[in-house]
Amino acid sequence: MNETITEVLARVPQSGIPVVAPPPDSERKGLTKKELAADHPTWCPGCGDFSVLALYFKLIEKRKLTHEQFVSIAGIGCSSRFPYFVQAHGVHFIHGRALPFASGISLSRPDLHVFVFGGDGDAYSIGGNHFSHTARKNVKLTYVVMDNWVYALTKKQTSPTSPLGFKSKTDQWGAVDYPINPMKQAIAAGATFVARTTSTNPNHVLAMMEAAMDHDGFSFIECLSECVEFYEGAFDAANPRKGGMFKEIPKDHDATDEQAAYQLAGTDFPGYFGILYKINKPTKNAKETEINRGMMEKVKGLKDWQILQKNFDRLK
Ligand SMILES: Cc1ncc(C[n+]2csc(CCOP(=O)(O)OP(=O)(O)O)c2C)c(N)n1
Ligand code: SF4
Ligand SMILES: [Mg+2]
């Protein structure tokens, strides 16, 4: 009996793709923070991005990952310089295009942990469309957006998350455009894991990264990360050391409830921190693996040129 594509896809196991990379060879040791630290980061002293980098090293060390098990990818921006500072496989790609590049890696090497880093401009302006589409496709990767509410590398322009009234080189009299809400956008686009954290709370950043890495699907972390040069004090209200408040998501929040997650995401700044939304649904990786498996079955025993010939014959 011929199955429809929907029937085929319905058979795709949710865990069709390994959630974690295969364990390293017993002789291989996991990387240490010391081994991972590359050149001296060129960020300004006090930049929030240092904390995210240090916690990424901690994550790799804690999970005993080796070079062949993960990759770090970024677009362009101060935050996107990230892969330069990680002594491991990585790519510093085009502004706003880190996600499509990372998707290609994830789909062709689903055994890898694919981590993508970037800023609010990279993610929500020039890369805004890729953000929505990667989320809806549920490509298995972790996207950490280091949001400083400004274009920092290019020296202070208004970003999509800059609040109303923010004075910048592009809004000398104060920003007039309403800022976006990244968590709401991610939920609406179909992301299956949406979390929010802040670089001033290291334990929380690490916990979010660990949970994201273990999620079988598109995991998104909105991480507040202060630009001390062009938006000093932006997140003081979320930092208890600066007289602010760090409120974790209420314990009784049901992270599978889309409406509840959307509502929490809309809470006025400083809002809530933690996992707002998390559901399981088949990844693009799992679906494509299944399609590939089916195709391989059909062409079993044929030589490459015969498969090619078959394809061209079909196009006639
Ligand atoms: C196609 C293209 N357009 C514009 C730029 C200039 N540019 C480089 S980084 C950047 C914004 C970076 O802001 P964000 O992503 O928030 O990173 P941050 O520097 O704040 O960490 C812009 C507009 C570019 N490099 N490429
Ligand atoms: S300009 Fe801002 S975001 Fe860029 S390195 Fe300096 S503090 Fe960090
Ligand atoms: Mg920015």
PDB file of N, CA, C and O in Angstrom, residues 147-171:
ATOM      1  N   ASP A 147      21.504  40.088  23.571  1.00  0.00           N
ATOM      2  CA  ASP A 147      20.737  41.294  23.265  1.00  0.00           C
ATOM      3  C   ASP A 147      21.207  42.462  24.136  1.00  0.00           C
ATOM      4  O   ASP A 147      21.078  42.415  25.364  1.00  0.00           O
ATOM      5  N   ASN A 148      21.768  43.503  23.496  1.00  0.00           N
ATOM      6  CA  ASN A 148      22.192  44.694  24.256  1.00  0.00           C
ATOM      7  C   ASN A 148      21.361  45.921  23.898  1.00  0.00           C
ATOM      8  O   ASN A 148      21.694  47.042  24.262  1.00  0.00           O
ATOM      9  N   TRP A 149      20.291  45.682  23.128  1.00  0.00           N
ATOM     10  CA  TRP A 149      19.334  46.726  22.740  1.00  0.00           C
ATOM     11  C   TRP A 149      19.974  47.828  21.886  1.00  0.00           C
ATOM     12  O   TRP A 149      19.493  48.954  21.854  1.00  0.00           O
ATOM     13  N   VAL A 150      21.043  47.485  21.179  1.00  0.00           N
ATOM     14  CA  VAL A 150      21.722  48.505  20.355  1.00  0.00           C
ATOM     15  C   VAL A 150      22.601  47.813  19.305  1.00  0.00           C
ATOM     16  O   VAL A 150      23.004  46.662  19.497  1.00  0.00           O
ATOM     17  N   TYR A 151      22.873  48.504  18.192  1.00  0.00           N
ATOM     18  CA  TYR A 151      23.914  48.035  17.268  1.00  0.00           C
ATOM     19  C   TYR A 151      25.213  48.572  17.848  1.00  0.00           C
ATOM     20  O   TYR A 151      25.472  49.787  17.788  1.00  0.00           O
ATOM     21  N   ALA A 152      26.018  47.698  18.408  1.00  0.00           N
ATOM     22  CA  ALA A 152      27.220  48.169  19.107  1.00  0.00           C
ATOM     23  C   ALA A 152      28.436  48.244  18.191  1.00  0.00           C
ATOM     24  O   ALA A 152      29.154  49.237  18.201  1.00  0.00           O
ATOM     25  N   LEU A 153      28.634  47.207  17.390  1.00  0.00           N
ATOM     26  CA  LEU A 153      29.839  47.182  16.553  1.00  0.00           C
ATOM     27  C   LEU A 153      29.924  48.428  15.661  1.00  0.00           C
ATOM     28  O   LEU A 153      30.992  48.987  15.448  1.00  0.00           O
ATOM     29  N   THR A 154      28.769  48.863  15.174  1.00  0.00           N
ATOM     30  CA  THR A 154      28.749  50.024  14.276  1.00  0.00           C
ATOM     31  C   THR A 154      28.536  51.336  15.051  1.00  0.00           C
ATOM     32  O   THR A 154      28.146  52.345  14.480  1.00  0.00           O
ATOM     33  N   LYS A 155      28.707  51.245  16.369  1.00  0.00           N
ATOM     34  CA  LYS A 155      28.779  52.421  17.239  1.00  0.00           C
ATOM     35  C   LYS A 155      27.480  53.188  17.473  1.00  0.00           C
ATOM     36  O   LYS A 155      27.408  54.390  17.228  1.00  0.00           O
ATOM     37  N   LYS A 156      26.499  52.435  17.893  1.00  0.00           N
ATOM     38  CA  LYS A 156      25.271  53.019  18.441  1.00  0.00           C
ATOM     39  C   LYS A 156      24.216  53.470  17.430  1.00  0.00           C
ATOM     40  O   LYS A 156      23.982  54.659  17.232  1.00  0.00           O
ATOM     41  N   GLN A 157      23.574  52.479  16.823  1.00  0.00           N
ATOM     42  CA  GLN A 157      22.343  52.767  16.078  1.00  0.00           C
ATOM     43  C   GLN A 157      21.190  52.063  16.807  1.00  0.00           C
ATOM     44  O   GLN A 157      21.410  51.135  17.578  1.00  0.00           O
ATOM     45  N   THR A 158      19.972  52.525  16.527  1.00  0.00           N
ATOM     46  CA  THR A 158      18.783  51.918  17.140  1.00  0.00           C
ATOM     47  C   THR A 158      18.623  50.490  16.624  1.00  0.00           C
ATOM     48  O   THR A 158      18.786  50.242  15.433  1.00  0.00           O
ATOM     49  N   SER A 159      18.323  49.554  17.519  1.00  0.00           N
ATOM     50  CA  SER A 159      18.104  48.155  17.113  1.00  0.00           C
ATOM     51  C   SER A 159      16.621  47.830  17.296  1.00  0.00           C
ATOM     52  O   SER A 159      15.871  48.631  17.867  1.00  0.00           O
ATOM     53  N   PRO A 160      16.179  46.663  16.835  1.00  0.00           N
ATOM     54  CA  PRO A 160      14.748  46.327  16.983  1.00  0.00           C
ATOM     55  C   PRO A 160      14.293  46.162  18.423  1.00  0.00           C
ATOM     56  O   PRO A 160      13.101  46.137  18.695  1.00  0.00           O
ATOM     57  N   THR A 161      15.257  46.025  19.355  1.00  0.00           N
ATOM     58  CA  THR A 161      14.847  45.897  20.758  1.00  0.00           C
ATOM     59  C   THR A 161      15.113  47.176  21.556  1.00  0.00           C
ATOM     60  O   THR A 161      14.818  47.229  22.756  1.00  0.00           O
ATOM     61  N   SER A 162      15.678  48.218  20.914  1.00  0.00           N
ATOM     62  CA  SER A 162      15.891  49.487  21.625  1.00  0.00           C
ATOM     63  C   SER A 162      14.538  50.022  22.088  1.00  0.00           C
ATOM     64  O   SER A 162      13.585  50.048  21.298  1.00  0.00           O
ATOM     65  N   PRO A 163      14.455  50.474  23.338  1.00  0.00           N
ATOM     66  CA  PRO A 163      13.156  50.982  23.802  1.00  0.00           C
ATOM     67  C   PRO A 163      12.814  52.336  23.186  1.00  0.00           C
ATOM     68  O   PRO A 163      13.698  53.050  22.703  1.00  0.00           O
ATOM     69  N   LEU A 164      11.541  52.677  23.226  1.00  0.00           N
ATOM     70  CA  LEU A 164      11.081  53.978  22.729  1.00  0.00           C
ATOM     71  C   LEU A 164      11.873  55.074  23.441  1.00  0.00           C
ATOM     72  O   LEU A 164      12.117  54.985  24.647  1.00  0.00           O
ATOM     73  N   GLY A 165      12.296  56.080  22.703  1.00  0.00           N
ATOM     74  CA  GLY A 165      12.997  57.211  23.310  1.00  0.00           C
ATOM     75  C   GLY A 165      14.501  57.047  23.348  1.00  0.00           C
ATOM     76  O   GLY A 165      15.216  57.984  23.685  1.00  0.00           O
ATOM     77  N   PHE A 166      15.002  55.854  22.989  1.00  0.00           N
ATOM     78  CA  PHE A 166      16.452  55.617  23.027  1.00  0.00           C
ATOM     79  C   PHE A 166      17.151  56.518  22.008  1.00  0.00           C
ATOM     80  O   PHE A 166      16.835  56.509  20.822  1.00  0.00           O
ATOM     81  N   LYS A 167      18.105  57.317  22.497  1.00  0.00           N
ATOM     82  CA  LYS A 167      18.819  58.244  21.608  1.00  0.00           C
ATOM     83  C   LYS A 167      20.037  57.556  21.007  1.00  0.00           C
ATOM     84  O   LYS A 167      20.861  57.001  21.744  1.00  0.00           O
ATOM     85  N   SER A 168      20.102  57.581  19.683  1.00  0.00           N
ATOM     86  CA  SER A 168      21.212  56.910  19.007  1.00  0.00           C
ATOM     87  C   SER A 168      21.578  57.713  17.768  1.00  0.00           C
ATOM     88  O   SER A 168      20.943  58.736  17.482  1.00  0.00           O
ATOM     89  N   LYS A 169      22.564  57.206  17.014  1.00  0.00           N
ATOM     90  CA  LYS A 169      22.969  57.939  15.811  1.00  0.00           C
ATOM     91  C   LYS A 169      21.873  57.934  14.746  1.00  0.00           C
ATOM     92  O   LYS A 169      21.845  58.798  13.876  1.00  0.00           O
ATOM     93  N   THR A 170      20.987  56.931  14.818  1.00  0.00           N
ATOM     94  CA  THR A 170      19.893  56.893  13.836  1.00  0.00           C
ATOM     95  C   THR A 170      18.608  57.530  14.374  1.00  0.00           C
ATOM     96  O   THR A 170      17.640  57.699  13.632  1.00  0.00           O
ATOM     97  N   ASP A 171      18.562  57.806  15.667  1.00  0.00           N
ATOM     98  CA  ASP A 171      17.390  58.441  16.286  1.00  0.00           C
ATOM     99  C   ASP A 171      17.871  59.506  17.254  1.00  0.00           C
ATOM    100  O   ASP A 171      17.804  59.336  18.477  1.00  0.00           O
TER     101      ASP A 171
END
